[in-house]
Amino acid sequence: MPFRNNSSKMKDFIGCALVCSILLFNCGNVLGQSQNLHNDTEIVFASIVFRHGERNPNSVCPNDQHKELRYWPEGLGMLTDRGKLQHYELGKWLRKRYDSLIPGGIYSKDLIYVQSSDWDRTLMSAQANLAGMFPPTQKEFWSDLDWQPIPVHTIPSRFDKLIAVHHPCPKLLEEKHNIMHSPIVKRYNKLHKQLYAKLTNDCGESINNANNVGSKYTTFLIETLHNYTIPNWAKDVYPDTLYRVGTFGFQTRTMTDVMKRLRGGPLLKDIISHMKQKRDGTLKPNRNLWVYSGHDTTVAAFLDTMRVFKPHIPPFAATVMVELRKNQDNQHFVSVYYKRTTEEPELLTIAGCEPLCPLDRFESLLSDLIPVNWEDECKTTTSVTGFEPVDYEDE
């Protein structure tokens, strides 16, 4: 295949791109080694950000035999049974991890708050997760069902500034336009022009950037999970090439500090605000858990805004946990964990701090990526008419 002839150049460029990424993102120590750092502290509050479980493809190539809806009976983009189970099991795992924050194991509206983007798959994932986290106790049994309803809050996508960030933000559109026309992205696209042309021809639809490629990677992944045979023309590029290029697409979404501030900043600000209120005794109700059900774009943007994103495509049910702890002297610290598989989570270290980072220092180190007034910062004097929309929805 013609694009394979550039494999050595591609590898060289990818190596350079990753080095550039480190410089651009100032990642510092991205993924720390999990250690038992909390012997002298107790957890008092946790914020949990996760991607929905396995779903059906959002779209299928016109030239793919699996484009017919009979292959996806739940509907395109919908949560699968395996996706429901992923979050049910994750909920059980979270219950075990945060059992000390759930007195008597009983659900209370004053104990936990759950909010979701306004997508069926994120709402359903949150519900499945809560079924695993809060099986009814003897006091809570209300029928023969080993389940109890727990509220999940959402707002229409066009008003979402927090999770899917679907609320219009002209400045974010401008930043994306500038990045997509920047030298690094132009060079990357030029290097992969033959790959884009091949996929466009074989797939039957226009594919001209890394985000398009990432979308096809996810579609073929889902087909594989369903034991469907992917098209012969895709076997040369799936999974490695598509994953690698799709990963670069994720980097472009928050490649500048302005993009981080506008896309992941609102969520970071919300979480820090809750932790400070918890520390100061002003969180009303005095909840112990706050859950955000979102997308791979939510998880990636949040990690990148904390400057701990190691380039990858967050898998289904990927989970970030921001934990507030205090010691015997009533000093408060933050620890951040990332659970990307069924294995134990990885402890992340914020650049310039320790894995157990004092709360005020945590906020100070990330203050340049926290918007003061998101609406005002989204304004721009540049006309964004005709600009390509921001990729809000997950791949």
mmCIF file of C-alpha atoms in Angstrom:
data_model
loop_
_atom_site.group_PDB
_atom_site.id
_atom_site.type_symbol
_atom_site.label_atom_id
_atom_site.label_comp_id
_atom_site.label_asym_id
_atom_site.label_seq_id
_atom_site.Cartn_x
_atom_site.Cartn_y
_atom_site.Cartn_z
ATOM 1 C CA MET A 1 0.000 0.000 0.000
ATOM 2 C CA PRO A 2 1.372 3.459 -0.840
ATOM 3 C CA PHE A 3 0.964 4.916 2.653
ATOM 4 C CA ARG A 4 3.135 2.117 4.052
ATOM 5 C CA ASN A 5 6.079 3.397 2.077
ATOM 6 C CA ASN A 6 6.165 6.352 4.418
ATOM 7 C CA SER A 7 6.209 4.161 7.519
ATOM 8 C CA SER A 8 9.697 5.206 8.596
ATOM 9 C CA LYS A 9 8.861 8.854 8.079
ATOM 10 C CA MET A 10 5.617 8.338 9.927
ATOM 11 C CA LYS A 11 7.374 6.775 12.898
ATOM 12 C CA ASP A 12 9.929 9.606 12.958
ATOM 13 C CA PHE A 13 7.216 12.193 12.837
ATOM 14 C CA ILE A 14 5.149 10.486 15.493
ATOM 15 C CA GLY A 15 8.186 10.431 17.745
ATOM 16 C CA CYS A 16 8.679 14.139 17.116
ATOM 17 C CA ALA A 17 4.979 14.777 17.643
ATOM 18 C CA LEU A 18 5.046 13.070 21.017
ATOM 19 C CA VAL A 19 8.079 15.086 22.064
ATOM 20 C CA CYS A 20 6.335 18.229 20.900
ATOM 21 C CA SER A 21 3.272 17.155 22.844
ATOM 22 C CA ILE A 22 5.256 16.971 26.041
ATOM 23 C CA LEU A 23 6.648 20.448 25.408
ATOM 24 C CA LEU A 24 3.299 21.863 24.381
ATOM 25 C CA PHE A 25 1.301 20.387 27.205
ATOM 26 C CA ASN A 26 3.936 20.681 29.942
ATOM 27 C CA CYS A 27 2.731 17.334 31.153
ATOM 28 C CA GLY A 28 5.516 16.739 33.661
ATOM 29 C CA ASN A 29 4.984 13.452 35.411
ATOM 30 C CA VAL A 30 1.911 12.205 33.609
ATOM 31 C CA LEU A 31 1.213 8.806 35.097
ATOM 32 C CA GLY A 32 2.688 8.146 38.527
ATOM 33 C CA GLN A 33 3.078 4.716 40.008
ATOM 34 C CA SER A 34 0.222 3.637 42.275
ATOM 35 C CA GLN A 35 1.454 3.717 45.818
ATOM 36 C CA ASN A 36 -0.027 3.568 49.249
ATOM 37 C CA LEU A 37 0.343 7.272 50.038
ATOM 38 C CA HIS A 38 -2.734 7.651 52.182
ATOM 39 C CA ASN A 39 -1.954 5.899 55.443
ATOM 40 C CA ASP A 40 -2.075 9.172 57.359
ATOM 41 C CA THR A 41 -5.106 10.646 55.596
ATOM 42 C CA GLU A 42 -8.789 9.869 55.235
ATOM 43 C CA ILE A 43 -10.904 10.465 52.179
ATOM 44 C CA VAL A 44 -13.711 12.953 52.708
ATOM 45 C CA PHE A 45 -14.977 13.686 49.202
ATOM 46 C CA ALA A 46 -14.634 12.290 45.680
ATOM 47 C CA SER A 47 -15.478 13.598 42.215
ATOM 48 C CA ILE A 48 -15.907 10.900 39.570
ATOM 49 C CA VAL A 49 -15.782 11.589 35.821
ATOM 50 C CA PHE A 50 -16.400 8.696 33.455
ATOM 51 C CA ARG A 51 -17.058 7.822 29.850
ATOM 52 C CA HIS A 52 -20.200 5.878 28.995
ATOM 53 C CA GLY A 53 -19.980 2.139 28.395
ATOM 54 C CA GLU A 54 -19.688 0.312 25.091
ATOM 55 C CA ARG A 55 -22.036 1.672 22.436
ATOM 56 C CA ASN A 56 -23.035 0.964 18.871
ATOM 57 C CA PRO A 57 -21.275 2.977 16.155
ATOM 58 C CA ASN A 58 -22.411 6.546 15.599
ATOM 59 C CA SER A 59 -22.062 5.869 11.875
ATOM 60 C CA VAL A 60 -20.815 3.122 9.570
ATOM 61 C CA CYS A 61 -18.956 3.498 6.267
ATOM 62 C CA PRO A 62 -21.322 3.431 3.258
ATOM 63 C CA ASN A 63 -19.141 0.667 1.780
ATOM 64 C CA ASP A 64 -19.267 -1.454 4.954
ATOM 65 C CA GLN A 65 -21.734 -4.329 4.885
ATOM 66 C CA HIS A 66 -22.617 -3.603 8.516
ATOM 67 C CA LYS A 67 -24.148 -0.235 7.643
ATOM 68 C CA GLU A 68 -27.610 -1.797 7.807
ATOM 69 C CA LEU A 69 -29.486 -1.094 11.036
ATOM 70 C CA ARG A 70 -30.313 -4.787 11.503
ATOM 71 C CA TYR A 71 -26.758 -5.157 12.782
ATOM 72 C CA TRP A 72 -27.413 -2.541 15.462
ATOM 73 C CA PRO A 73 -30.860 -3.327 16.889
ATOM 74 C CA GLU A 74 -30.539 -0.878 19.787
ATOM 75 C CA GLY A 75 -29.907 1.933 17.295
ATOM 76 C CA LEU A 76 -26.783 3.794 16.210
ATOM 77 C CA GLY A 77 -24.848 5.351 19.075
ATOM 78 C CA MET A 78 -26.872 3.530 21.716
ATOM 79 C CA LEU A 79 -25.495 1.739 24.771
ATOM 80 C CA THR A 80 -25.100 -2.007 24.310
ATOM 81 C CA ASP A 81 -25.873 -4.698 26.874
ATOM 82 C CA ARG A 82 -22.139 -5.103 27.427
ATOM 83 C CA GLY A 83 -21.908 -1.348 27.995
ATOM 84 C CA LYS A 84 -24.613 -1.551 30.650
ATOM 85 C CA LEU A 85 -22.746 -4.353 32.372
ATOM 86 C CA GLN A 86 -19.466 -2.420 32.211
ATOM 87 C CA HIS A 87 -20.995 0.385 34.219
ATOM 88 C CA TYR A 88 -22.856 -1.900 36.589
ATOM 89 C CA GLU A 89 -19.533 -3.558 37.448
ATOM 90 C CA LEU A 90 -17.797 -0.178 37.673
ATOM 91 C CA GLY A 91 -20.513 0.963 40.073
ATOM 92 C CA LYS A 92 -19.835 -2.049 42.290
ATOM 93 C CA TRP A 93 -16.122 -1.262 42.202
ATOM 94 C CA LEU A 94 -16.759 2.386 43.109
ATOM 95 C CA ARG A 95 -19.007 1.321 45.969
ATOM 96 C CA LYS A 96 -16.200 -0.780 47.403
ATOM 97 C CA ARG A 97 -13.653 2.015 46.969
ATOM 98 C CA TYR A 98 -15.852 4.691 48.540
ATOM 99 C CA ASP A 99 -17.708 2.600 51.085
ATOM 100 C CA SER A 100 -16.502 4.901 53.879
ATOM 101 C CA LEU A 101 -18.310 7.790 52.188
ATOM 102 C CA ILE A 102 -21.641 5.936 52.126
ATOM 103 C CA PRO A 103 -22.827 5.621 55.753
ATOM 104 C CA GLY A 104 -24.757 2.407 56.257
ATOM 105 C CA GLY A 105 -24.623 1.800 52.517
ATOM 106 C CA ILE A 106 -27.850 3.785 52.158
ATOM 107 C CA TYR A 107 -28.594 6.160 49.302
ATOM 108 C CA SER A 108 -29.472 9.762 50.142
ATOM 109 C CA LYS A 109 -29.948 12.789 47.926
ATOM 110 C CA ASP A 110 -27.725 14.633 50.404
ATOM 111 C CA LEU A 111 -24.943 12.059 49.908
ATOM 112 C CA ILE A 112 -24.381 11.996 46.142
ATOM 113 C CA TYR A 113 -25.203 14.112 43.107
ATOM 114 C CA VAL A 114 -25.093 12.632 39.604
ATOM 115 C CA GLN A 115 -25.180 14.663 36.424
ATOM 116 C CA SER A 116 -24.902 13.564 32.829
ATOM 117 C CA SER A 117 -24.651 14.979 29.356
ATOM 118 C CA ASP A 118 -27.977 14.801 27.533
ATOM 119 C CA TRP A 119 -27.240 11.664 25.517
ATOM 120 C CA ASP A 120 -29.077 8.380 25.943
ATOM 121 C CA ARG A 121 -25.843 6.406 26.342
ATOM 122 C CA THR A 122 -24.481 8.655 29.109
ATOM 123 C CA LEU A 123 -27.787 8.762 30.979
ATOM 124 C CA MET A 124 -28.158 4.988 30.755
ATOM 125 C CA SER A 125 -24.527 4.440 31.805
ATOM 126 C CA ALA A 126 -25.075 6.578 34.888
ATOM 127 C CA GLN A 127 -28.208 4.595 35.775
ATOM 128 C CA ALA A 128 -26.431 1.256 35.331
ATOM 129 C CA ASN A 129 -23.503 2.538 37.399
ATOM 130 C CA LEU A 130 -25.791 3.600 40.236
ATOM 131 C CA ALA A 131 -27.507 0.202 40.200
ATOM 132 C CA GLY A 132 -24.128 -1.320 40.990
ATOM 133 C CA MET A 133 -23.154 1.354 43.498
ATOM 134 C CA PHE A 134 -26.391 1.403 45.489
ATOM 135 C CA PRO A 135 -28.092 -2.002 45.673
ATOM 136 C CA PRO A 136 -30.994 -1.546 48.081
ATOM 137 C CA THR A 137 -30.334 -2.391 51.702
ATOM 138 C CA GLN A 138 -32.973 -4.192 53.755
ATOM 139 C CA LYS A 139 -34.400 -0.797 54.732
ATOM 140 C CA GLU A 140 -34.583 0.285 51.107
ATOM 141 C CA PHE A 141 -36.330 -2.729 49.560
ATOM 142 C CA TRP A 142 -39.553 -1.580 47.936
ATOM 143 C CA SER A 143 -40.321 -4.565 45.680
ATOM 144 C CA ASP A 144 -38.928 -7.898 44.547
ATOM 145 C CA LEU A 145 -36.411 -6.005 42.406
ATOM 146 C CA ASP A 146 -32.833 -5.838 43.682
ATOM 147 C CA TRP A 147 -32.699 -2.257 42.450
ATOM 148 C CA GLN A 148 -33.763 1.214 43.473
ATOM 149 C CA PRO A 149 -34.272 4.324 41.339
ATOM 150 C CA ILE A 150 -31.703 7.078 41.854
ATOM 151 C CA PRO A 151 -31.968 10.446 40.085
ATOM 152 C CA VAL A 152 -29.590 11.436 37.300
ATOM 153 C CA HIS A 153 -29.646 15.131 36.404
ATOM 154 C CA THR A 154 -29.101 16.638 32.963
ATOM 155 C CA ILE A 155 -29.789 19.728 30.883
ATOM 156 C CA PRO A 156 -30.349 20.075 27.119
ATOM 157 C CA SER A 157 -27.098 19.770 25.186
ATOM 158 C CA ARG A 158 -27.284 23.304 23.820
ATOM 159 C CA PHE A 159 -26.960 24.617 27.400
ATOM 160 C CA ASP A 160 -24.196 22.219 28.481
ATOM 161 C CA LYS A 161 -21.033 24.123 29.445
ATOM 162 C CA LEU A 162 -19.678 21.430 31.735
ATOM 163 C CA ILE A 163 -19.635 17.856 30.412
ATOM 164 C CA ALA A 164 -20.199 17.705 26.641
ATOM 165 C CA VAL A 165 -19.585 21.475 26.392
ATOM 166 C CA HIS A 166 -22.139 21.802 23.611
ATOM 167 C CA HIS A 167 -23.067 25.383 24.473
ATOM 168 C CA PRO A 168 -21.938 27.710 21.661
ATOM 169 C CA CYS A 169 -18.458 29.127 22.284
ATOM 170 C CA PRO A 170 -17.152 31.213 19.337
ATOM 171 C CA LYS A 171 -13.661 31.497 20.830
ATOM 172 C CA LEU A 172 -13.385 27.718 20.960
ATOM 173 C CA LEU A 173 -14.415 27.559 17.306
ATOM 174 C CA GLU A 174 -11.748 30.126 16.482
ATOM 175 C CA GLU A 175 -9.081 28.205 18.399
ATOM 176 C CA LYS A 176 -9.995 24.961 16.660
ATOM 177 C CA HIS A 177 -9.846 26.666 13.270
ATOM 178 C CA ASN A 178 -6.400 28.061 14.059
ATOM 179 C CA ILE A 179 -5.114 24.680 15.250
ATOM 180 C CA MET A 180 -6.449 22.829 12.228
ATOM 181 C CA HIS A 181 -4.573 25.320 10.018
ATOM 182 C CA SER A 182 -1.426 25.352 12.160
ATOM 183 C CA PRO A 183 1.936 24.109 10.814
ATOM 184 C CA ILE A 184 2.004 21.012 13.043
ATOM 185 C CA VAL A 185 -1.469 19.849 11.956
ATOM 186 C CA LYS A 186 -0.891 20.757 8.305
ATOM 187 C CA ARG A 187 2.323 18.755 8.365
ATOM 188 C CA TYR A 188 0.593 15.828 10.043
ATOM 189 C CA ASN A 189 -2.229 15.852 7.503
ATOM 190 C CA LYS A 190 0.232 16.067 4.623
ATOM 191 C CA LEU A 191 2.100 13.060 5.972
ATOM 192 C CA HIS A 192 -1.156 11.092 6.162
ATOM 193 C CA LYS A 193 -2.709 12.366 2.922
ATOM 194 C CA GLN A 194 -2.435 8.980 1.239
ATOM 195 C CA LEU A 195 -4.058 7.282 4.225
ATOM 196 C CA TYR A 196 -6.952 9.770 4.129
ATOM 197 C CA ALA A 197 -7.360 9.199 0.378
ATOM 198 C CA LYS A 198 -7.360 5.428 0.808
ATOM 199 C CA LEU A 199 -9.959 5.544 3.567
ATOM 200 C CA THR A 200 -12.122 8.017 1.653
ATOM 201 C CA ASN A 201 -12.140 5.717 -1.380
ATOM 202 C CA ASP A 202 -12.627 2.489 0.555
ATOM 203 C CA CYS A 203 -15.094 3.814 3.108
ATOM 204 C CA GLY A 204 -17.178 5.821 0.685
ATOM 205 C CA GLU A 205 -17.215 9.104 2.609
ATOM 206 C CA SER A 206 -14.817 12.020 3.039
ATOM 207 C CA ILE A 207 -12.040 11.424 5.577
ATOM 208 C CA ASN A 208 -9.576 14.294 5.746
ATOM 209 C CA ASN A 209 -8.297 14.639 9.302
ATOM 210 C CA ALA A 210 -7.208 12.667 12.346
ATOM 211 C CA ASN A 211 -10.566 12.970 14.104
ATOM 212 C CA ASN A 212 -12.299 11.351 11.117
ATOM 213 C CA VAL A 213 -9.781 8.510 11.318
ATOM 214 C CA GLY A 214 -10.391 8.102 15.048
ATOM 215 C CA SER A 215 -14.092 7.758 14.384
ATOM 216 C CA LYS A 216 -13.420 4.879 11.968
ATOM 217 C CA TYR A 217 -11.127 3.229 14.503
ATOM 218 C CA THR A 218 -13.958 3.216 17.032
ATOM 219 C CA THR A 219 -16.447 1.843 14.498
ATOM 220 C CA PHE A 220 -14.176 -1.073 13.607
ATOM 221 C CA LEU A 221 -13.443 -1.688 17.290
ATOM 222 C CA ILE A 222 -17.167 -1.981 17.958
ATOM 223 C CA GLU A 223 -17.656 -4.295 14.983
ATOM 224 C CA THR A 224 -14.859 -6.480 16.342
ATOM 225 C CA LEU A 225 -16.468 -6.529 19.795
ATOM 226 C CA HIS A 226 -19.672 -7.770 18.128
ATOM 227 C CA ASN A 227 -17.700 -10.525 16.356
ATOM 228 C CA TYR A 228 -18.425 -8.960 12.979
ATOM 229 C CA THR A 229 -15.751 -9.235 10.307
ATOM 230 C CA ILE A 230 -14.392 -5.821 9.411
ATOM 231 C CA PRO A 231 -13.997 -4.983 5.691
ATOM 232 C CA ASN A 232 -10.929 -6.450 4.011
ATOM 233 C CA TRP A 233 -9.707 -2.979 3.048
ATOM 234 C CA ALA A 234 -9.607 -1.990 6.727
ATOM 235 C CA LYS A 235 -7.447 -4.889 7.886
ATOM 236 C CA ASP A 236 -4.216 -3.194 6.763
ATOM 237 C CA VAL A 237 -4.837 -0.150 8.939
ATOM 238 C CA TYR A 238 -6.899 -1.444 11.868
ATOM 239 C CA PRO A 239 -6.126 -1.281 14.693
ATOM 240 C CA ASP A 240 -2.623 0.215 14.930
ATOM 241 C CA THR A 241 -2.595 2.909 12.252
ATOM 242 C CA LEU A 242 -6.145 4.102 12.889
ATOM 243 C CA TYR A 243 -5.582 4.201 16.640
ATOM 244 C CA ARG A 244 -2.327 6.119 16.343
ATOM 245 C CA VAL A 245 -3.786 8.742 14.028
ATOM 246 C CA GLY A 246 -7.023 8.951 16.028
ATOM 247 C CA THR A 247 -4.977 9.597 19.151
ATOM 248 C CA PHE A 248 -3.417 12.633 17.495
ATOM 249 C CA GLY A 249 -6.945 13.848 16.809
ATOM 250 C CA PHE A 250 -7.647 13.848 20.529
ATOM 251 C CA GLN A 251 -4.572 15.990 21.113
ATOM 252 C CA THR A 252 -5.828 18.630 18.678
ATOM 253 C CA ARG A 253 -9.016 19.151 20.694
ATOM 254 C CA THR A 254 -7.186 20.774 23.603
ATOM 255 C CA MET A 255 -3.866 21.646 22.006
ATOM 256 C CA THR A 256 -3.727 25.222 23.334
ATOM 257 C CA ASP A 257 -4.207 26.558 26.848
ATOM 258 C CA VAL A 258 -7.210 28.530 25.626
ATOM 259 C CA MET A 259 -8.832 25.308 24.394
ATOM 260 C CA LYS A 260 -8.081 23.607 27.698
ATOM 261 C CA ARG A 261 -9.504 26.548 29.616
ATOM 262 C CA LEU A 262 -12.731 26.655 27.597
ATOM 263 C CA ARG A 263 -13.286 22.933 27.126
ATOM 264 C CA GLY A 264 -12.018 21.226 30.296
ATOM 265 C CA GLY A 265 -11.760 24.311 32.486
ATOM 266 C CA PRO A 266 -15.434 24.532 33.508
ATOM 267 C CA LEU A 267 -15.414 20.950 34.824
ATOM 268 C CA LEU A 268 -12.135 21.486 36.678
ATOM 269 C CA LYS A 269 -13.535 24.695 38.195
ATOM 270 C CA ASP A 270 -16.700 22.894 39.317
ATOM 271 C CA ILE A 271 -14.737 20.105 40.991
ATOM 272 C CA ILE A 272 -12.304 22.446 42.752
ATOM 273 C CA SER A 273 -15.213 24.589 43.954
ATOM 274 C CA HIS A 274 -16.898 21.560 45.532
ATOM 275 C CA MET A 275 -13.663 20.456 47.216
ATOM 276 C CA LYS A 276 -13.085 23.902 48.710
ATOM 277 C CA GLN A 277 -16.670 24.059 49.963
ATOM 278 C CA LYS A 278 -16.285 20.588 51.474
ATOM 279 C CA ARG A 279 -13.086 21.664 53.249
ATOM 280 C CA ASP A 280 -14.648 24.899 54.512
ATOM 281 C CA GLY A 281 -17.889 23.270 55.653
ATOM 282 C CA THR A 282 -20.007 25.284 53.221
ATOM 283 C CA LEU A 283 -21.055 22.527 50.798
ATOM 284 C CA LYS A 284 -24.847 22.427 50.997
ATOM 285 C CA PRO A 285 -26.041 19.705 51.085
ATOM 286 C CA ASN A 286 -22.840 18.309 52.568
ATOM 287 C CA ARG A 287 -22.384 15.633 49.931
ATOM 288 C CA ASN A 288 -19.552 13.089 49.791
ATOM 289 C CA LEU A 289 -19.715 12.095 46.109
ATOM 290 C CA TRP A 290 -20.220 13.980 42.844
ATOM 291 C CA VAL A 291 -20.495 12.055 39.576
ATOM 292 C CA TYR A 292 -20.223 13.291 35.979
ATOM 293 C CA SER A 293 -21.297 10.916 33.178
ATOM 294 C CA GLY A 294 -19.794 11.954 29.851
ATOM 295 C CA HIS A 295 -17.797 10.974 26.803
ATOM 296 C CA ASP A 296 -14.251 10.109 25.767
ATOM 297 C CA THR A 297 -13.909 13.774 24.817
ATOM 298 C CA THR A 298 -14.961 14.708 28.375
ATOM 299 C CA VAL A 299 -12.357 12.442 29.954
ATOM 300 C CA ALA A 300 -9.549 13.467 27.570
ATOM 301 C CA ALA A 301 -10.238 17.207 27.900
ATOM 302 C CA PHE A 302 -10.397 16.965 31.693
ATOM 303 C CA LEU A 303 -7.113 15.055 31.917
ATOM 304 C CA ASP A 304 -5.430 17.433 29.481
ATOM 305 C CA THR A 305 -6.675 20.461 31.411
ATOM 306 C CA MET A 306 -4.926 19.048 34.473
ATOM 307 C CA ARG A 307 -1.872 18.509 32.215
ATOM 308 C CA VAL A 308 -1.809 14.768 32.917
ATOM 309 C CA PHE A 309 -3.111 13.484 29.581
ATOM 310 C CA LYS A 310 -1.007 10.736 28.060
ATOM 311 C CA PRO A 311 -2.088 10.678 24.390
ATOM 312 C CA HIS A 312 -4.600 7.877 23.855
ATOM 313 C CA ILE A 313 -8.290 7.317 23.101
ATOM 314 C CA PRO A 314 -10.096 6.878 26.447
ATOM 315 C CA PRO A 315 -11.771 3.453 26.363
ATOM 316 C CA PHE A 316 -15.376 2.723 27.227
ATOM 317 C CA ALA A 317 -16.088 3.354 30.941
ATOM 318 C CA ALA A 318 -12.726 5.117 31.440
ATOM 319 C CA THR A 319 -12.902 6.879 34.814
ATOM 320 C CA VAL A 320 -11.087 9.779 36.479
ATOM 321 C CA MET A 321 -11.325 10.088 40.255
ATOM 322 C CA VAL A 322 -10.376 13.310 42.045
ATOM 323 C CA GLU A 323 -10.229 12.564 45.750
ATOM 324 C CA LEU A 324 -10.128 15.059 48.604
ATOM 325 C CA ARG A 325 -8.314 13.833 51.709
ATOM 326 C CA LYS A 326 -7.458 15.318 55.068
ATOM 327 C CA ASN A 327 -4.855 14.460 57.697
ATOM 328 C CA GLN A 328 -4.945 14.590 61.487
ATOM 329 C CA ASP A 329 -4.062 18.295 61.374
ATOM 330 C CA ASN A 330 -7.144 18.959 59.215
ATOM 331 C CA GLN A 331 -5.002 19.785 56.197
ATOM 332 C CA HIS A 332 -6.606 18.894 52.879
ATOM 333 C CA PHE A 333 -4.952 17.211 49.911
ATOM 334 C CA VAL A 334 -5.969 16.106 46.422
ATOM 335 C CA SER A 335 -5.090 12.835 44.713
ATOM 336 C CA VAL A 336 -6.037 12.032 41.114
ATOM 337 C CA TYR A 337 -6.522 8.524 39.752
ATOM 338 C CA TYR A 338 -7.268 7.249 36.267
ATOM 339 C CA LYS A 339 -8.935 3.890 35.712
ATOM 340 C CA ARG A 340 -8.808 3.119 32.000
ATOM 341 C CA THR A 341 -9.423 -0.647 32.137
ATOM 342 C CA THR A 342 -10.714 -3.254 34.547
ATOM 343 C CA GLU A 343 -7.332 -3.131 36.278
ATOM 344 C CA GLU A 344 -6.495 -1.000 39.294
ATOM 345 C CA PRO A 345 -6.340 2.756 38.646
ATOM 346 C CA GLU A 346 -3.141 4.673 38.028
ATOM 347 C CA LEU A 347 -2.110 7.483 40.350
ATOM 348 C CA LEU A 348 -1.475 10.710 38.442
ATOM 349 C CA THR A 349 0.829 13.506 39.530
ATOM 350 C CA ILE A 350 0.107 17.148 38.782
ATOM 351 C CA ALA A 351 3.235 18.846 37.431
ATOM 352 C CA GLY A 352 4.889 20.863 40.200
ATOM 353 C CA CYS A 353 3.270 18.925 43.028
ATOM 354 C CA GLU A 354 3.349 15.589 44.819
ATOM 355 C CA PRO A 355 0.880 12.747 44.164
ATOM 356 C CA LEU A 356 -0.846 13.894 47.363
ATOM 357 C CA CYS A 357 -1.157 17.573 46.470
ATOM 358 C CA PRO A 358 -2.304 20.264 48.962
ATOM 359 C CA LEU A 359 -5.689 21.558 47.812
ATOM 360 C CA ASP A 360 -4.658 25.207 47.596
ATOM 361 C CA ARG A 361 -1.527 24.298 45.650
ATOM 362 C CA PHE A 362 -3.573 22.071 43.331
ATOM 363 C CA GLU A 363 -5.789 25.035 42.514
ATOM 364 C CA SER A 364 -2.857 27.431 42.177
ATOM 365 C CA LEU A 365 -0.949 25.196 39.767
ATOM 366 C CA LEU A 366 -3.973 24.906 37.479
ATOM 367 C CA SER A 367 -5.382 28.408 37.941
ATOM 368 C CA ASP A 368 -4.330 29.549 34.452
ATOM 369 C CA LEU A 369 -6.638 26.890 32.971
ATOM 370 C CA ILE A 370 -9.711 27.769 35.052
ATOM 371 C CA PRO A 371 -12.080 30.248 33.370
ATOM 372 C CA VAL A 372 -13.188 33.222 35.434
ATOM 373 C CA ASN A 373 -16.226 33.978 33.288
ATOM 374 C CA TRP A 374 -16.700 31.319 30.612
ATOM 375 C CA GLU A 375 -19.314 33.250 28.637
ATOM 376 C CA ASP A 376 -17.118 36.349 28.388
ATOM 377 C CA GLU A 377 -14.041 34.313 27.503
ATOM 378 C CA CYS A 378 -15.975 32.566 24.716
ATOM 379 C CA LYS A 379 -16.505 35.877 22.950
ATOM 380 C CA THR A 380 -14.343 36.824 19.973
ATOM 381 C CA THR A 381 -14.178 39.660 17.484
ATOM 382 C CA THR A 382 -13.433 37.175 14.704
ATOM 383 C CA SER A 383 -16.314 36.014 12.523
ATOM 384 C CA VAL A 384 -16.599 32.241 12.924
ATOM 385 C CA THR A 385 -19.241 31.846 10.235
ATOM 386 C CA GLY A 386 -18.317 28.846 8.116
ATOM 387 C CA PHE A 387 -15.794 27.480 10.624
ATOM 388 C CA GLU A 388 -15.878 23.733 11.131
ATOM 389 C CA PRO A 389 -17.844 22.921 14.322
ATOM 390 C CA VAL A 390 -16.110 21.696 17.435
ATOM 391 C CA ASP A 391 -16.180 17.898 17.910
ATOM 392 C CA TYR A 392 -18.329 17.815 21.035
ATOM 393 C CA GLU A 393 -19.613 14.287 20.702
ATOM 394 C CA ASP A 394 -17.418 11.337 21.559
ATOM 395 C CA GLU A 395 -15.891 9.155 18.885
#
